[in-house]
Amino acid sequence: MDWGRETLARGPLGYHSPVRLVSRSVLREIWPPFLLGFVAYTFILLIRTVYFLADFFVRRSASFGEVVWLAVLSLPWIIVLTLPMAFLLGVLIGIGRLAGDSEIIALRSCGVGPLAIYRPAIVAAILLSGGVFLLYNLVLPGANEKLTRSLARVAATSVVNVVHPRTFREVRPGVTLYFDSTGADGRSLEGVFVKLGEEGERDQRVMVARRGALTLENDRLWLDLFNSTVHEYEAGDPAHYRLNRSQAQRVLLTGDIWNASASVAYEKSLRNQSVRELMATAQRIRAQSPESYRLAWVEIHKKFSIPFACLAFAIIGIPLAESARRGGRGSAFAISLAIIILYYVLLSAGETWGQRGVLPPGLAIWLPNVVVLAAGAAAIARSGRERARWRWTLPLPGRRIPGRRASPAAARPRFGSFVRFPGILDRYVLQRFFTVLFFAAVSVLLLAVIVDYAERVDRIARNHPPTSAVLGYYRAFLLGIGAQIAPFVALISTLVCLGILSKNNEDTAFRASGVSLHRIAAPILAAAAVCALVLFAMGEYILPYAAQQEARCYNIINGRPEDYGTARTPAERNWRRAADGSIWHKEESDPARGMLVSPSVFRFDERFDLVRRDSARLASWNGNDWTFRQGWSRTFDADSETGYRTYLEDRVAGDPPPAFTRERRTPEQMRWRELQRYAARLKAGGYATADLETAMYAKFAAPALVPLMALLGVPFAFRIGRRGALAGIGIGLALGMGFLIATAFFTKLGDVGALPAALAAWSPNVLATTLAVYLLLRLRT
């Protein structure tokens, strides 16, 4: 092809100049990897959001339209981050392909200078920067504000966000809420118990209702009670006791809806403000809080510096792509990941420096762009001189490093057998598989850390947590997210590894030597099975403690007590539901001595009508039941009091003292055996344990999904392998997204009891096995 002629080709509108043809060629090379990188990065960052939205859809009874709207509102912040990342990857892979096939050398030999290659990439970067700028400044603030309001509204009318069934929560001072179960619609309550009045007040009220519902009106959350009874009494004079029966009444619950704020309404955060609003906020708080003033200017500069990253990535990406052309697409991905990590580490550090006053906010936020542009200028100057090209010697699969001997597997026809494992063939395949596995796992984990840190950097700068807490949080975070992405990484690694073998026709050579495709894939499946065993062992002996550490360090980062969310709340310490269904309250307790101070017991019938109440000054455990001293007892029917007596001492059946001091832990923070015993104990006490049983089965199902996803990747790899590694990654993303959504959906169905727990946990495994077996049977081996 003669690139030097002006009349190179004729299109429908006339002749095209070589510059226009080069521009089109460059853009055609850039956009496919750019699109793939955009989808890949966005999918990685959406993993936790998918589980969160699935919980809203299934457990919190949000409509499909509400969930879709929340998903749409969650995308702008992620897209703002992933567009520059994807463009850098597209430049490195696209320009690198032209350089690797010597097309750039051919162009230069025909008199086409480097400007012809730089121009389309720079123009595309400028246009993309403009798009990111508009998205960041016009779409993102409004989307964040709407997302916050939408989440508040959906969550506020969601029963499980205010308080879980059969647990106690002080939703605002003086109002303690409990309900026995959730209605079929997920928003109504069955068996409602409300305690009104703070400890020490003279007048106390208890409201008991068969049914209740939550209503949000003008950012005020109300609890509507139906078929309710109000019990009013004076703390110092139990003889004065009044009953009031009503068909409907309301209680204002506006309070701890998010377990952190004081109302459903909220103040517009800095990230939800436009540039004009940020400037006004900065001027208003300049004298009040210098740190908040600097933070406002940090946000202002971020709205310009992050869009500019597209242009900075283009300037550094083109010369690096030319220099690293021999490394292939794998080295391009590694280089892009290194640049992205450097950029966002500097950006996150700059936010901290700018808020603390170490650097001026403008310099702190623009520092990453300055560093990237300086490195790009140095790379351009180097590429302009006729020097030896950089040679990247990453041991990537499918590429033979110059000067290194070929693997013995390529020269010998004997590949071993299942009996002699691992043989030469196994080592040959596993070397490439583990290389891809390493790069895939590291890239996903680093991206997850970068984005998570970008979300928390303002809290870190505001609360000044110790470095040990931040490092401890991310150590535990990496372990947790690594366990979640393990099936996805195994799928991608299988697709890329076997796909490259197929692209290089090595699978044909193996089959010509009498080795089937099943035998080629065997070492990968064996390695995936070992990974599943390791993952299960981690889930038993490492991940529960890592989850506890993550929760503690997360609380420290957010300026909360270390045991916030893991220890019992004040309401849970003073109130509890006994195994027989009665509700107990005490002001203080001494578990070592088996003592309760000022205990009260409420007993109900099957319709949740209060039928008996006991109260005393002191209670002690005698080994079989409780001895109440200086107390009184009342009995009721549906509408009136039927009996009252006082006593100096009486025996009351109840749970032993250790039951009043147990701390709560999530299923992720328990080993399988602990979770099994905990679920059995709660089930015997009448608690709904569908979510615990689903988590218990998932302890086995989640690790088992790793070899199944590798098995699913085998037929896809040999079918699409000739299209290259990018096609394998694309198929892996599509399959990964599908199984991620399926896993989240089935898990949440199991949590609410809509599916049997075992079926909910193992459904993704069954789907993967069925699809893999079907495709393997149709594969010509």
Short mmCIF file of N, CA and C in Angstrom, two decimals, residues 134-209:
data_model
loop_
_atom_site.label_atom_id
_atom_site.label_comp_id
_atom_site.label_asym_id
_atom_site.label_seq_id
_atom_site.Cartn_x
_atom_site.Cartn_y
_atom_site.Cartn_z
N LEU A 134 -18.57 17.83 30.60
CA LEU A 134 -20.02 18.07 30.66
C LEU A 134 -20.70 17.07 31.58
N LEU A 135 -20.27 15.81 31.51
CA LEU A 135 -20.85 14.79 32.36
C LEU A 135 -20.57 15.09 33.84
N TYR A 136 -19.34 15.50 34.12
CA TYR A 136 -18.93 15.77 35.50
C TYR A 136 -19.62 17.01 36.07
N ASN A 137 -19.81 18.02 35.26
CA ASN A 137 -20.31 19.30 35.77
C ASN A 137 -21.80 19.50 35.58
N LEU A 138 -22.39 18.85 34.58
CA LEU A 138 -23.82 19.06 34.34
C LEU A 138 -24.67 17.87 34.78
N VAL A 139 -24.18 16.66 34.53
CA VAL A 139 -24.98 15.47 34.80
C VAL A 139 -24.72 14.93 36.20
N LEU A 140 -23.44 14.83 36.59
CA LEU A 140 -23.08 14.16 37.83
C LEU A 140 -23.67 14.82 39.08
N PRO A 141 -23.59 16.15 39.26
CA PRO A 141 -24.18 16.73 40.49
C PRO A 141 -25.66 16.42 40.63
N GLY A 142 -26.42 16.61 39.56
CA GLY A 142 -27.85 16.31 39.64
C GLY A 142 -28.12 14.84 39.86
N ALA A 143 -27.31 13.96 39.20
CA ALA A 143 -27.51 12.52 39.37
C ALA A 143 -27.20 12.10 40.81
N ASN A 144 -26.13 12.65 41.40
CA ASN A 144 -25.81 12.31 42.79
C ASN A 144 -26.91 12.76 43.74
N GLU A 145 -27.43 13.96 43.51
CA GLU A 145 -28.50 14.46 44.38
C GLU A 145 -29.76 13.60 44.25
N LYS A 146 -30.12 13.26 43.01
CA LYS A 146 -31.31 12.42 42.81
C LYS A 146 -31.08 11.02 43.37
N LEU A 147 -29.86 10.51 43.24
CA LEU A 147 -29.57 9.19 43.78
C LEU A 147 -29.72 9.18 45.30
N THR A 148 -29.20 10.21 45.95
CA THR A 148 -29.31 10.29 47.41
C THR A 148 -30.78 10.36 47.84
N ARG A 149 -31.55 11.19 47.16
CA ARG A 149 -32.98 11.31 47.51
C ARG A 149 -33.73 10.02 47.21
N SER A 150 -33.45 9.41 46.08
CA SER A 150 -34.14 8.18 45.71
C SER A 150 -33.81 7.07 46.69
N LEU A 151 -32.53 6.95 47.06
CA LEU A 151 -32.15 5.94 48.04
C LEU A 151 -32.84 6.19 49.37
N ALA A 152 -32.91 7.46 49.77
CA ALA A 152 -33.55 7.79 51.04
C ALA A 152 -35.03 7.41 51.02
N ARG A 153 -35.70 7.70 49.91
CA ARG A 153 -37.13 7.41 49.84
C ARG A 153 -37.39 5.91 49.80
N VAL A 154 -36.62 5.18 48.97
CA VAL A 154 -36.83 3.74 48.89
C VAL A 154 -36.47 3.08 50.21
N ALA A 155 -35.37 3.53 50.81
CA ALA A 155 -34.93 2.92 52.06
C ALA A 155 -35.83 3.28 53.23
N ALA A 156 -36.33 4.50 53.24
CA ALA A 156 -37.13 4.94 54.37
C ALA A 156 -38.43 4.16 54.47
N THR A 157 -39.01 3.79 53.36
CA THR A 157 -40.24 3.01 53.37
C THR A 157 -39.96 1.52 53.30
N SER A 158 -38.70 1.15 53.41
CA SER A 158 -38.32 -0.25 53.43
C SER A 158 -38.16 -0.68 54.88
N VAL A 159 -38.88 -1.70 55.27
CA VAL A 159 -38.90 -2.13 56.66
C VAL A 159 -37.51 -2.53 57.13
N VAL A 160 -36.78 -3.28 56.33
CA VAL A 160 -35.52 -3.84 56.81
C VAL A 160 -34.46 -2.78 56.99
N ASN A 161 -34.63 -1.59 56.43
CA ASN A 161 -33.61 -0.55 56.63
C ASN A 161 -33.81 0.16 57.96
N VAL A 162 -35.04 0.23 58.46
CA VAL A 162 -35.28 0.85 59.75
C VAL A 162 -34.88 -0.10 60.87
N VAL A 163 -35.34 -1.33 60.81
CA VAL A 163 -34.99 -2.33 61.82
C VAL A 163 -35.31 -3.70 61.24
N HIS A 164 -34.45 -4.66 61.50
CA HIS A 164 -34.68 -6.01 61.02
C HIS A 164 -35.77 -6.67 61.86
N PRO A 165 -36.49 -7.62 61.31
CA PRO A 165 -37.51 -8.32 62.09
C PRO A 165 -36.92 -8.94 63.35
N ARG A 166 -37.68 -8.84 64.44
CA ARG A 166 -37.35 -9.42 65.73
C ARG A 166 -36.04 -8.87 66.31
N THR A 167 -35.74 -7.64 65.99
CA THR A 167 -34.66 -6.91 66.63
C THR A 167 -35.21 -5.56 67.08
N PHE A 168 -34.47 -4.87 67.92
CA PHE A 168 -34.92 -3.61 68.50
C PHE A 168 -34.02 -2.48 68.01
N ARG A 169 -34.64 -1.35 67.70
CA ARG A 169 -33.89 -0.18 67.25
C ARG A 169 -34.55 1.08 67.80
N GLU A 170 -33.74 1.94 68.40
CA GLU A 170 -34.23 3.24 68.86
C GLU A 170 -34.16 4.19 67.66
N VAL A 171 -35.28 4.31 66.94
CA VAL A 171 -35.28 5.07 65.69
C VAL A 171 -35.14 6.56 65.92
N ARG A 172 -35.49 7.02 67.08
CA ARG A 172 -35.19 8.38 67.52
C ARG A 172 -35.27 8.37 69.04
N PRO A 173 -34.70 9.37 69.72
CA PRO A 173 -34.71 9.35 71.19
C PRO A 173 -36.11 9.19 71.75
N GLY A 174 -36.26 8.19 72.58
CA GLY A 174 -37.55 7.97 73.22
C GLY A 174 -38.50 7.08 72.46
N VAL A 175 -38.10 6.56 71.27
CA VAL A 175 -38.97 5.69 70.47
C VAL A 175 -38.18 4.44 70.11
N THR A 176 -38.56 3.31 70.70
CA THR A 176 -37.93 2.01 70.40
C THR A 176 -38.94 1.17 69.63
N LEU A 177 -38.49 0.63 68.48
CA LEU A 177 -39.39 -0.09 67.58
C LEU A 177 -38.97 -1.55 67.47
N TYR A 178 -39.98 -2.43 67.45
CA TYR A 178 -39.79 -3.86 67.23
C TYR A 178 -40.99 -4.36 66.43
N PHE A 179 -40.75 -5.29 65.51
CA PHE A 179 -41.86 -5.97 64.86
C PHE A 179 -41.50 -7.42 64.63
N ASP A 180 -42.50 -8.26 64.59
CA ASP A 180 -42.30 -9.71 64.58
C ASP A 180 -41.92 -10.23 63.20
N SER A 181 -42.52 -9.69 62.15
CA SER A 181 -42.24 -10.18 60.80
C SER A 181 -42.62 -9.10 59.79
N THR A 182 -42.20 -9.31 58.54
CA THR A 182 -42.49 -8.40 57.45
C THR A 182 -43.67 -8.91 56.65
N GLY A 183 -44.53 -8.00 56.20
CA GLY A 183 -45.65 -8.40 55.37
C GLY A 183 -45.21 -8.86 54.01
N ALA A 184 -46.14 -9.42 53.25
CA ALA A 184 -45.82 -9.96 51.93
C ALA A 184 -45.33 -8.88 50.97
N ASP A 185 -45.77 -7.63 51.18
CA ASP A 185 -45.34 -6.55 50.29
C ASP A 185 -43.97 -5.99 50.65
N GLY A 186 -43.37 -6.45 51.76
CA GLY A 186 -42.07 -5.98 52.16
C GLY A 186 -42.06 -4.62 52.82
N ARG A 187 -43.19 -3.95 52.90
CA ARG A 187 -43.25 -2.62 53.49
C ARG A 187 -44.17 -2.54 54.70
N SER A 188 -45.00 -3.53 54.89
CA SER A 188 -45.87 -3.56 56.06
C SER A 188 -45.24 -4.42 57.14
N LEU A 189 -45.72 -4.25 58.38
CA LEU A 189 -45.17 -4.92 59.54
C LEU A 189 -46.24 -5.74 60.22
N GLU A 190 -45.86 -6.88 60.71
CA GLU A 190 -46.78 -7.74 61.45
C GLU A 190 -46.27 -7.87 62.89
N GLY A 191 -47.17 -7.69 63.86
CA GLY A 191 -46.79 -7.80 65.26
C GLY A 191 -45.85 -6.70 65.69
N VAL A 192 -46.40 -5.47 65.88
CA VAL A 192 -45.58 -4.29 66.15
C VAL A 192 -45.59 -3.97 67.63
N PHE A 193 -44.41 -3.65 68.15
CA PHE A 193 -44.24 -3.26 69.55
C PHE A 193 -43.45 -1.95 69.56
N VAL A 194 -44.02 -0.89 70.17
CA VAL A 194 -43.37 0.42 70.22
C VAL A 194 -43.33 0.88 71.67
N LYS A 195 -42.14 1.24 72.12
CA LYS A 195 -41.96 1.79 73.48
C LYS A 195 -41.71 3.29 73.34
N LEU A 196 -42.57 4.09 73.98
CA LEU A 196 -42.46 5.55 73.94
C LEU A 196 -42.04 6.06 75.31
N GLY A 197 -41.09 6.98 75.32
CA GLY A 197 -40.60 7.53 76.58
C GLY A 197 -39.19 7.05 76.89
N GLU A 198 -38.33 7.99 77.31
CA GLU A 198 -36.96 7.64 77.64
C GLU A 198 -36.88 7.10 79.07
N GLU A 199 -35.75 6.41 79.31
CA GLU A 199 -35.56 5.84 80.65
C GLU A 199 -35.51 6.98 81.69
N GLY A 200 -36.19 6.77 82.81
CA GLY A 200 -36.19 7.77 83.87
C GLY A 200 -37.37 8.71 83.83
N GLU A 201 -38.11 8.75 82.71
CA GLU A 201 -39.30 9.60 82.65
C GLU A 201 -40.42 8.99 83.49
N ARG A 202 -41.25 9.86 84.00
CA ARG A 202 -42.33 9.39 84.89
C ARG A 202 -43.40 8.64 84.11
N ASP A 203 -43.85 9.24 82.99
CA ASP A 203 -44.91 8.62 82.20
C ASP A 203 -44.30 7.74 81.10
N GLN A 204 -44.75 6.50 81.06
CA GLN A 204 -44.26 5.53 80.08
C GLN A 204 -45.45 4.99 79.28
N ARG A 205 -45.20 4.74 77.99
CA ARG A 205 -46.25 4.18 77.13
C ARG A 205 -45.68 3.05 76.31
N VAL A 206 -46.48 2.01 76.14
CA VAL A 206 -46.16 0.88 75.27
C VAL A 206 -47.31 0.70 74.30
N MET A 207 -47.02 0.63 73.02
CA MET A 207 -48.04 0.45 71.99
C MET A 207 -47.83 -0.91 71.33
N VAL A 208 -48.90 -1.68 71.27
CA VAL A 208 -48.87 -3.01 70.67
C VAL A 208 -49.92 -3.06 69.57
N ALA A 209 -49.52 -3.49 68.37
CA ALA A 209 -50.44 -3.52 67.23
C ALA A 209 -50.23 -4.81 66.44
#
